[in-house]
Amino acid sequence: MDVLTERSDFYIGLGLALSSSLFIGGSFILKKKGLLRLNSRGSIRAGLGGHAYLREWLWWGGLLSMGIGEAANFAAYAFAPATLVTPLGALSVLVSAVLASYFLNEQLNIHGKIGCLLSILGSTVMVIHAPQEEEVSSLESMAEKLKDPGFIVFAVCILVSSVLLIFVAGPRYGQSNVLVYVLVCSAVGSLSVSCVKGLDIALKELFAGKPVWKEPLGWVLLVCLVICVSVQINYLNRALDIFDTSVVTPIYYVLFTTAVMTCSAILFKEWQHLVLMNIIGTISGFLTIVLGIFLLHAFRDVAFTADLLPVFLRRDRTRVHTASWKARTKQQSCLHQPLLDPEDVCKRGGERAEQQCTQSL
């Protein structure tokens, strides 16, 4: 019975994570469509300080979709391991890119299409090989996990490194190196996911009728989550303000997901029941998603045409071009002798040929 419950929880968490990506990815399209409609009406743009989007129902639809997606993602951590839920967040980028190519007429080049396929492939591999057993099912067990020496060392390292990045590396290298602020977001984000996991467990116990509001651990996790999310938003906005989105997004995804997977492995011991093949499969799936996201973002503005292909790949195209050129030459010339000039051909063909050439020219 417990095995069936664990399996059902796993698939519930998987479904919530996938639906979260769909809602979040679609929310960007709805918001963008709403803003474009406002621009076509001549309203003051949001980038210039306008707030006309508050009267646009498409924008509100995008905001509602974003809220539903974030709620589904929050709930997914209560049923599935963080090692599975966090990497699947990359699918929202894929959904947004595909929908934008259809509804916003944005170009999705060959690199983007390959990136989408790789992201889907990597997500499928991760779902197959990800850990499916939950090690924490109550706040009491969560409290025991938080007392683990390995996690305490990890948390101290995260806090010390974040302080050094913020107060030492930030003023010196924050304006020139994208890793400084992104590392702060990723490191603190791994702790925020752990807090979300604990709060999800508290909510499950609350719905089961247990008086979890009397437990101080739940309130401590809530305060820590607010602090961590505030730090994440602050320094992610700084990174996006200084550097291009196409640079920040893939780097942030890789570092944030790696930090979350490391934290989950230390705190929740999600990997201890996995065989070597599943560990390799999970890591391979994650790296495949990373490659897909990189291709989708890094080459977004690169115009990829057939002219950029190597010569051996353009052989058929060259033959078609040559055949069409020969067909045009055949129609324009009066005799089928391409090695001779038209004038020489006409002189050698006699008076009749010369008259035909004169008429054709």
Short mmCIF file of C-alpha atoms in Angstrom, two decimals:
data_model
loop_
_atom_site.label_atom_id
_atom_site.label_comp_id
_atom_site.label_asym_id
_atom_site.label_seq_id
_atom_site.Cartn_x
_atom_site.Cartn_y
_atom_site.Cartn_z
CA MET A 1 0.00 0.00 0.00
CA ASP A 2 2.84 2.40 0.84
CA VAL A 3 4.47 1.64 -2.50
CA LEU A 4 1.26 2.51 -4.35
CA THR A 5 0.94 5.73 -2.36
CA GLU A 6 4.51 6.73 -3.17
CA ARG A 7 3.98 6.00 -6.85
CA SER A 8 0.74 8.00 -6.95
CA ASP A 9 2.41 10.92 -5.14
CA PHE A 10 5.25 10.81 -7.65
CA TYR A 11 2.90 11.03 -10.63
CA ILE A 12 0.83 13.75 -8.96
CA GLY A 13 4.01 15.79 -8.44
CA LEU A 14 5.08 15.11 -12.02
CA GLY A 15 1.72 16.25 -13.36
CA LEU A 16 1.82 19.41 -11.25
CA ALA A 17 5.36 20.22 -12.44
CA LEU A 18 4.41 19.76 -16.10
CA SER A 19 1.21 21.80 -15.75
CA SER A 20 3.25 24.49 -13.99
CA SER A 21 5.54 24.77 -17.03
CA LEU A 22 2.54 25.02 -19.35
CA PHE A 23 0.86 27.78 -17.34
CA ILE A 24 4.06 29.77 -16.77
CA GLY A 25 5.16 29.45 -20.38
CA GLY A 26 1.72 30.51 -21.61
CA SER A 27 1.61 33.45 -19.21
CA PHE A 28 4.46 35.21 -21.01
CA ILE A 29 2.58 34.94 -24.31
CA LEU A 30 -0.65 36.33 -22.86
CA LYS A 31 1.16 39.24 -21.23
CA LYS A 32 3.07 40.01 -24.41
CA LYS A 33 -0.09 39.88 -26.53
CA GLY A 34 -1.78 42.26 -24.13
CA LEU A 35 1.11 44.72 -24.25
CA LEU A 36 1.20 44.57 -28.06
CA ARG A 37 -2.51 45.35 -28.22
CA LEU A 38 -1.95 48.38 -26.02
CA ASN A 39 0.93 49.56 -28.22
CA SER A 40 -1.26 49.28 -31.32
CA ARG A 41 -3.82 51.56 -29.64
CA GLY A 42 -1.19 54.20 -28.92
CA SER A 43 -1.18 53.76 -25.14
CA ILE A 44 1.89 54.65 -23.10
CA ARG A 45 4.19 51.63 -23.03
CA ALA A 46 4.93 49.85 -19.75
CA GLY A 47 8.67 50.36 -20.34
CA LEU A 48 8.05 54.13 -20.32
CA GLY A 49 6.13 54.04 -17.06
CA GLY A 50 2.63 53.50 -18.40
CA HIS A 51 0.05 51.43 -16.52
CA ALA A 52 -2.57 51.00 -19.23
CA TYR A 53 -1.98 47.24 -19.13
CA LEU A 54 -4.05 47.15 -15.94
CA ARG A 55 -7.10 47.66 -18.16
CA GLU A 56 -6.15 44.87 -20.59
CA TRP A 57 -7.81 41.51 -19.94
CA LEU A 58 -5.09 39.57 -21.78
CA TRP A 59 -2.48 40.92 -19.38
CA TRP A 60 -4.60 39.88 -16.41
CA GLY A 61 -5.04 36.48 -18.01
CA GLY A 62 -1.27 36.15 -18.20
CA LEU A 63 -0.92 37.19 -14.57
CA LEU A 64 -3.55 34.63 -13.53
CA SER A 65 -1.80 31.96 -15.57
CA MET A 66 1.50 32.83 -13.90
CA GLY A 67 -0.10 32.56 -10.46
CA ILE A 68 -1.63 29.17 -11.25
CA GLY A 69 1.71 27.93 -12.58
CA GLU A 70 3.63 29.07 -9.51
CA ALA A 71 1.02 27.51 -7.22
CA ALA A 72 1.26 24.22 -9.11
CA ASN A 73 5.04 24.34 -8.88
CA PHE A 74 4.82 25.03 -5.16
CA ALA A 75 2.48 22.07 -4.68
CA ALA A 76 4.66 19.77 -6.82
CA TYR A 77 7.39 19.83 -4.18
CA ALA A 78 4.97 18.25 -1.72
CA PHE A 79 4.60 15.11 -3.85
CA ALA A 80 7.75 14.69 -5.95
CA PRO A 81 11.48 15.02 -5.18
CA ALA A 82 13.06 18.42 -5.77
CA THR A 83 15.60 16.67 -8.01
CA LEU A 84 12.75 16.08 -10.47
CA VAL A 85 10.60 19.20 -10.02
CA THR A 86 13.33 21.84 -10.34
CA PRO A 87 14.88 20.72 -13.67
CA LEU A 88 11.43 20.42 -15.26
CA GLY A 89 11.04 24.17 -14.79
CA ALA A 90 13.08 24.50 -17.98
CA LEU A 91 10.05 23.34 -19.95
CA SER A 92 8.38 26.69 -19.33
CA VAL A 93 11.11 28.29 -21.47
CA LEU A 94 10.43 25.73 -24.18
CA VAL A 95 6.66 26.30 -24.04
CA SER A 96 7.16 30.05 -24.23
CA ALA A 97 9.49 29.77 -27.24
CA VAL A 98 7.17 27.46 -29.17
CA LEU A 99 4.03 29.50 -28.47
CA ALA A 100 5.85 32.72 -29.37
CA SER A 101 6.70 31.32 -32.79
CA TYR A 102 2.99 30.66 -33.45
CA PHE A 103 1.19 33.54 -31.76
CA LEU A 104 3.80 36.33 -31.74
CA ASN A 105 5.43 35.58 -35.11
CA GLU A 106 8.83 35.32 -33.45
CA GLN A 107 11.38 33.36 -35.42
CA LEU A 108 12.43 30.00 -33.98
CA ASN A 109 15.63 29.12 -35.85
CA ILE A 110 17.18 25.71 -36.28
CA HIS A 111 19.19 26.08 -33.07
CA GLY A 112 16.01 26.78 -31.13
CA LYS A 113 14.22 23.78 -32.62
CA ILE A 114 17.13 21.50 -31.75
CA GLY A 115 17.18 23.01 -28.25
CA CYS A 116 13.48 22.26 -27.81
CA LEU A 117 13.94 18.65 -28.86
CA LEU A 118 16.93 18.23 -26.53
CA SER A 119 14.99 19.73 -23.61
CA ILE A 120 12.11 17.31 -24.19
CA LEU A 121 14.53 14.40 -24.48
CA GLY A 122 16.42 15.37 -21.33
CA SER A 123 13.19 15.84 -19.37
CA THR A 124 11.97 12.41 -20.44
CA VAL A 125 15.24 10.80 -19.35
CA MET A 126 15.08 12.56 -15.99
CA VAL A 127 11.50 11.43 -15.39
CA ILE A 128 12.49 7.83 -16.10
CA HIS A 129 15.56 7.81 -13.85
CA ALA A 130 14.70 10.36 -11.13
CA PRO A 131 14.30 9.22 -7.51
CA GLN A 132 10.71 8.35 -6.67
CA GLU A 133 10.88 7.78 -2.92
CA GLU A 134 10.23 10.49 -0.35
CA GLU A 135 12.45 10.55 2.72
CA VAL A 136 10.55 13.28 4.58
CA SER A 137 6.85 12.92 5.35
CA SER A 138 6.36 15.02 8.52
CA LEU A 139 7.72 18.10 10.24
CA GLU A 140 9.35 15.89 12.87
CA SER A 141 11.38 14.07 10.24
CA MET A 142 12.12 17.42 8.57
CA ALA A 143 13.52 18.70 11.87
CA GLU A 144 15.75 15.63 12.13
CA LYS A 145 17.02 16.20 8.59
CA LEU A 146 17.85 19.83 9.36
CA LYS A 147 20.01 18.71 12.30
CA ASP A 148 22.14 16.52 10.03
CA PRO A 149 25.82 17.64 10.21
CA GLY A 150 26.19 17.39 6.45
CA PHE A 151 23.36 19.83 5.84
CA ILE A 152 24.59 22.19 8.55
CA VAL A 153 28.00 22.36 6.88
CA PHE A 154 26.35 22.88 3.49
CA ALA A 155 24.09 25.68 4.81
CA VAL A 156 27.01 27.44 6.51
CA CYS A 157 29.05 27.27 3.29
CA ILE A 158 26.12 28.71 1.34
CA LEU A 159 25.62 31.59 3.76
CA VAL A 160 29.35 32.44 4.01
CA SER A 161 29.87 32.31 0.26
CA SER A 162 26.76 34.44 -0.34
CA VAL A 163 27.95 37.08 2.11
CA LEU A 164 31.38 37.17 0.44
CA LEU A 165 29.82 37.45 -3.00
CA ILE A 166 27.47 40.25 -1.91
CA PHE A 167 29.88 42.41 0.11
CA VAL A 168 33.30 41.57 -1.36
CA ALA A 169 32.97 40.34 -4.93
CA GLY A 170 29.83 42.31 -5.77
CA PRO A 171 31.27 45.85 -5.52
CA ARG A 172 34.41 44.83 -7.44
CA TYR A 173 33.23 42.42 -10.12
CA GLY A 174 29.42 42.58 -10.09
CA GLN A 175 29.28 45.01 -13.03
CA SER A 176 31.63 42.99 -15.24
CA ASN A 177 31.16 39.31 -14.30
CA VAL A 178 27.74 37.71 -14.72
CA LEU A 179 28.57 34.89 -12.29
CA VAL A 180 28.68 37.09 -9.18
CA TYR A 181 24.99 37.94 -8.80
CA VAL A 182 23.79 34.74 -10.47
CA LEU A 183 25.76 32.66 -7.96
CA VAL A 184 24.07 34.55 -5.12
CA CYS A 185 20.62 33.79 -6.57
CA SER A 186 21.46 30.14 -7.16
CA ALA A 187 23.03 29.49 -3.77
CA VAL A 188 20.25 31.17 -1.81
CA GLY A 189 17.68 29.56 -4.11
CA SER A 190 18.74 26.08 -3.04
CA LEU A 191 17.80 26.98 0.55
CA SER A 192 14.50 28.49 -0.57
CA VAL A 193 13.52 25.23 -2.29
CA SER A 194 14.24 23.36 0.95
CA CYS A 195 11.98 25.80 2.79
CA VAL A 196 9.25 25.27 0.20
CA LYS A 197 9.57 21.53 0.65
CA GLY A 198 9.15 21.86 4.42
CA LEU A 199 6.15 24.19 4.09
CA ASP A 200 4.49 21.78 1.66
CA ILE A 201 4.87 19.02 4.23
CA ALA A 202 3.35 21.31 6.87
CA LEU A 203 0.39 22.06 4.60
CA LYS A 204 -0.20 18.37 3.95
CA GLU A 205 -0.26 17.73 7.69
CA LEU A 206 -2.56 20.72 8.18
CA PHE A 207 -5.07 19.35 5.68
CA ALA A 208 -4.80 16.00 7.46
CA GLY A 209 -6.06 17.66 10.66
CA LYS A 210 -2.79 18.00 12.58
CA PRO A 211 -2.18 21.23 14.58
CA VAL A 212 0.97 22.20 12.70
CA TRP A 213 0.51 25.93 13.42
CA LYS A 214 1.72 25.17 16.94
CA GLU A 215 5.01 23.89 15.58
CA PRO A 216 7.69 26.63 15.51
CA LEU A 217 9.54 24.95 12.64
CA GLY A 218 6.81 25.84 10.16
CA TRP A 219 7.01 29.53 11.02
CA VAL A 220 10.80 29.49 10.91
CA LEU A 221 10.68 27.95 7.43
CA LEU A 222 8.18 30.61 6.30
CA VAL A 223 10.41 33.47 7.51
CA CYS A 224 13.48 31.90 5.89
CA LEU A 225 11.56 31.47 2.63
CA VAL A 226 10.57 35.14 2.55
CA ILE A 227 14.17 36.22 3.17
CA CYS A 228 15.61 33.85 0.56
CA VAL A 229 13.09 34.81 -2.12
CA SER A 230 13.68 38.50 -1.46
CA VAL A 231 17.44 38.05 -1.91
CA GLN A 232 16.87 36.02 -5.09
CA ILE A 233 14.59 38.62 -6.66
CA ASN A 234 16.92 41.48 -5.74
CA TYR A 235 20.10 40.04 -7.22
CA LEU A 236 18.43 38.39 -10.19
CA ASN A 237 17.03 41.79 -11.17
CA ARG A 238 20.51 43.26 -10.84
CA ALA A 239 21.96 40.61 -13.10
CA LEU A 240 19.19 41.12 -15.69
CA ASP A 241 19.67 44.89 -15.55
CA ILE A 242 23.41 44.63 -16.30
CA PHE A 243 23.64 41.66 -18.66
CA ASP A 244 21.52 40.30 -21.52
CA THR A 245 18.69 37.92 -20.76
CA SER A 246 20.10 35.39 -23.24
CA VAL A 247 23.23 35.22 -21.06
CA VAL A 248 21.67 35.32 -17.61
CA THR A 249 18.84 32.81 -18.16
CA PRO A 250 20.83 29.69 -19.15
CA ILE A 251 23.58 30.35 -16.59
CA TYR A 252 21.04 30.91 -13.83
CA TYR A 253 19.14 27.75 -14.74
CA VAL A 254 22.29 25.61 -14.69
CA LEU A 255 23.66 26.98 -11.41
CA PHE A 256 20.30 27.11 -9.65
CA THR A 257 19.34 23.55 -10.63
CA THR A 258 22.77 22.23 -9.70
CA ALA A 259 22.57 23.90 -6.28
CA VAL A 260 19.06 22.54 -5.67
CA MET A 261 20.05 19.01 -6.66
CA THR A 262 23.09 19.18 -4.38
CA CYS A 263 21.04 20.50 -1.47
CA SER A 264 18.38 17.83 -1.99
CA ALA A 265 20.99 15.10 -2.13
CA ILE A 266 22.45 16.26 1.20
CA LEU A 267 19.24 17.13 3.06
CA PHE A 268 16.64 14.67 1.79
CA LYS A 269 18.99 11.83 0.76
CA GLU A 270 17.01 11.44 -2.49
CA TRP A 271 19.90 9.68 -4.20
CA GLN A 272 20.74 7.00 -1.65
CA HIS A 273 18.29 4.44 -3.06
CA LEU A 274 19.24 5.01 -6.69
CA VAL A 275 21.31 2.47 -8.58
CA LEU A 276 24.27 3.63 -10.65
CA MET A 277 22.31 3.48 -13.91
CA ASN A 278 19.60 5.80 -12.58
CA ILE A 279 22.18 8.24 -11.23
CA ILE A 280 23.90 8.37 -14.62
CA GLY A 281 20.53 8.71 -16.35
CA THR A 282 19.45 11.59 -14.11
CA ILE A 283 22.70 13.48 -14.60
CA SER A 284 22.65 12.80 -18.36
CA GLY A 285 19.07 14.05 -18.63
CA PHE A 286 19.95 17.20 -16.73
CA LEU A 287 22.98 17.89 -18.94
CA THR A 288 20.82 17.34 -22.03
CA ILE A 289 18.32 19.92 -20.78
CA VAL A 290 21.21 22.31 -20.12
CA LEU A 291 22.43 21.90 -23.69
CA GLY A 292 18.92 22.44 -25.03
CA ILE A 293 18.40 25.62 -23.00
CA PHE A 294 21.81 26.90 -24.13
CA LEU A 295 20.97 26.38 -27.80
CA LEU A 296 17.55 27.95 -27.33
CA HIS A 297 18.92 31.13 -25.73
CA ALA A 298 22.48 31.63 -26.93
CA PHE A 299 21.61 31.54 -30.66
CA ARG A 300 18.18 33.14 -30.46
CA ASP A 301 19.14 36.10 -32.68
CA VAL A 302 21.38 34.19 -35.08
CA ALA A 303 19.94 33.98 -38.59
CA PHE A 304 20.56 30.42 -39.76
CA THR A 305 19.98 29.86 -43.48
CA ALA A 306 20.99 27.27 -46.05
CA ASP A 307 23.85 29.52 -47.17
CA LEU A 308 25.57 28.86 -43.83
CA LEU A 309 25.68 25.10 -44.42
CA PRO A 310 28.93 23.43 -45.46
CA VAL A 311 29.47 22.92 -49.18
CA PHE A 312 28.85 19.17 -49.07
CA LEU A 313 25.45 19.77 -47.47
CA ARG A 314 24.57 22.32 -50.15
CA ARG A 315 25.35 19.96 -53.02
CA ASP A 316 21.73 19.30 -53.89
CA ARG A 317 20.93 22.98 -53.69
CA THR A 318 23.87 23.78 -56.00
CA ARG A 319 22.67 21.19 -58.50
CA VAL A 320 19.18 22.67 -58.50
CA HIS A 321 20.63 26.13 -59.04
CA THR A 322 22.82 24.88 -61.91
CA ALA A 323 19.92 23.04 -63.51
CA SER A 324 17.72 26.12 -63.42
CA TRP A 325 20.55 28.22 -64.91
CA LYS A 326 20.99 25.72 -67.73
CA ALA A 327 17.26 25.75 -68.38
CA ARG A 328 17.27 29.53 -68.69
CA THR A 329 20.29 29.36 -71.01
CA LYS A 330 18.56 26.76 -73.13
CA GLN A 331 15.53 28.96 -73.58
CA GLN A 332 17.54 32.07 -74.46
CA SER A 333 20.05 30.56 -76.91
CA CYS A 334 19.24 29.49 -80.44
CA LEU A 335 21.63 26.50 -80.52
CA HIS A 336 22.65 24.12 -77.72
CA GLN A 337 26.35 24.93 -77.71
CA PRO A 338 27.16 26.59 -74.36
CA LEU A 339 30.90 26.67 -75.10
CA LEU A 340 30.37 29.14 -77.96
CA ASP A 341 29.24 32.72 -77.72
CA PRO A 342 25.78 33.49 -79.20
CA GLU A 343 27.27 35.60 -81.96
CA ASP A 344 29.67 32.86 -83.07
CA VAL A 345 26.86 30.32 -83.00
CA CYS A 346 24.70 32.48 -85.22
CA LYS A 347 27.50 33.08 -87.75
CA ARG A 348 28.24 29.36 -88.06
CA GLY A 349 24.57 28.44 -88.46
CA GLY A 350 23.98 30.28 -91.77
CA GLU A 351 21.46 32.91 -92.75
CA ARG A 352 18.42 31.09 -91.32
CA ALA A 353 20.06 30.61 -87.93
CA GLU A 354 21.25 34.19 -87.98
CA GLN A 355 17.72 35.42 -88.63
CA GLN A 356 16.36 33.27 -85.76
CA CYS A 357 19.02 34.60 -83.41
CA THR A 358 18.27 38.17 -84.41
CA GLN A 359 14.57 37.65 -83.74
CA SER A 360 15.23 36.00 -80.37
CA LEU A 361 17.61 38.75 -79.28
#
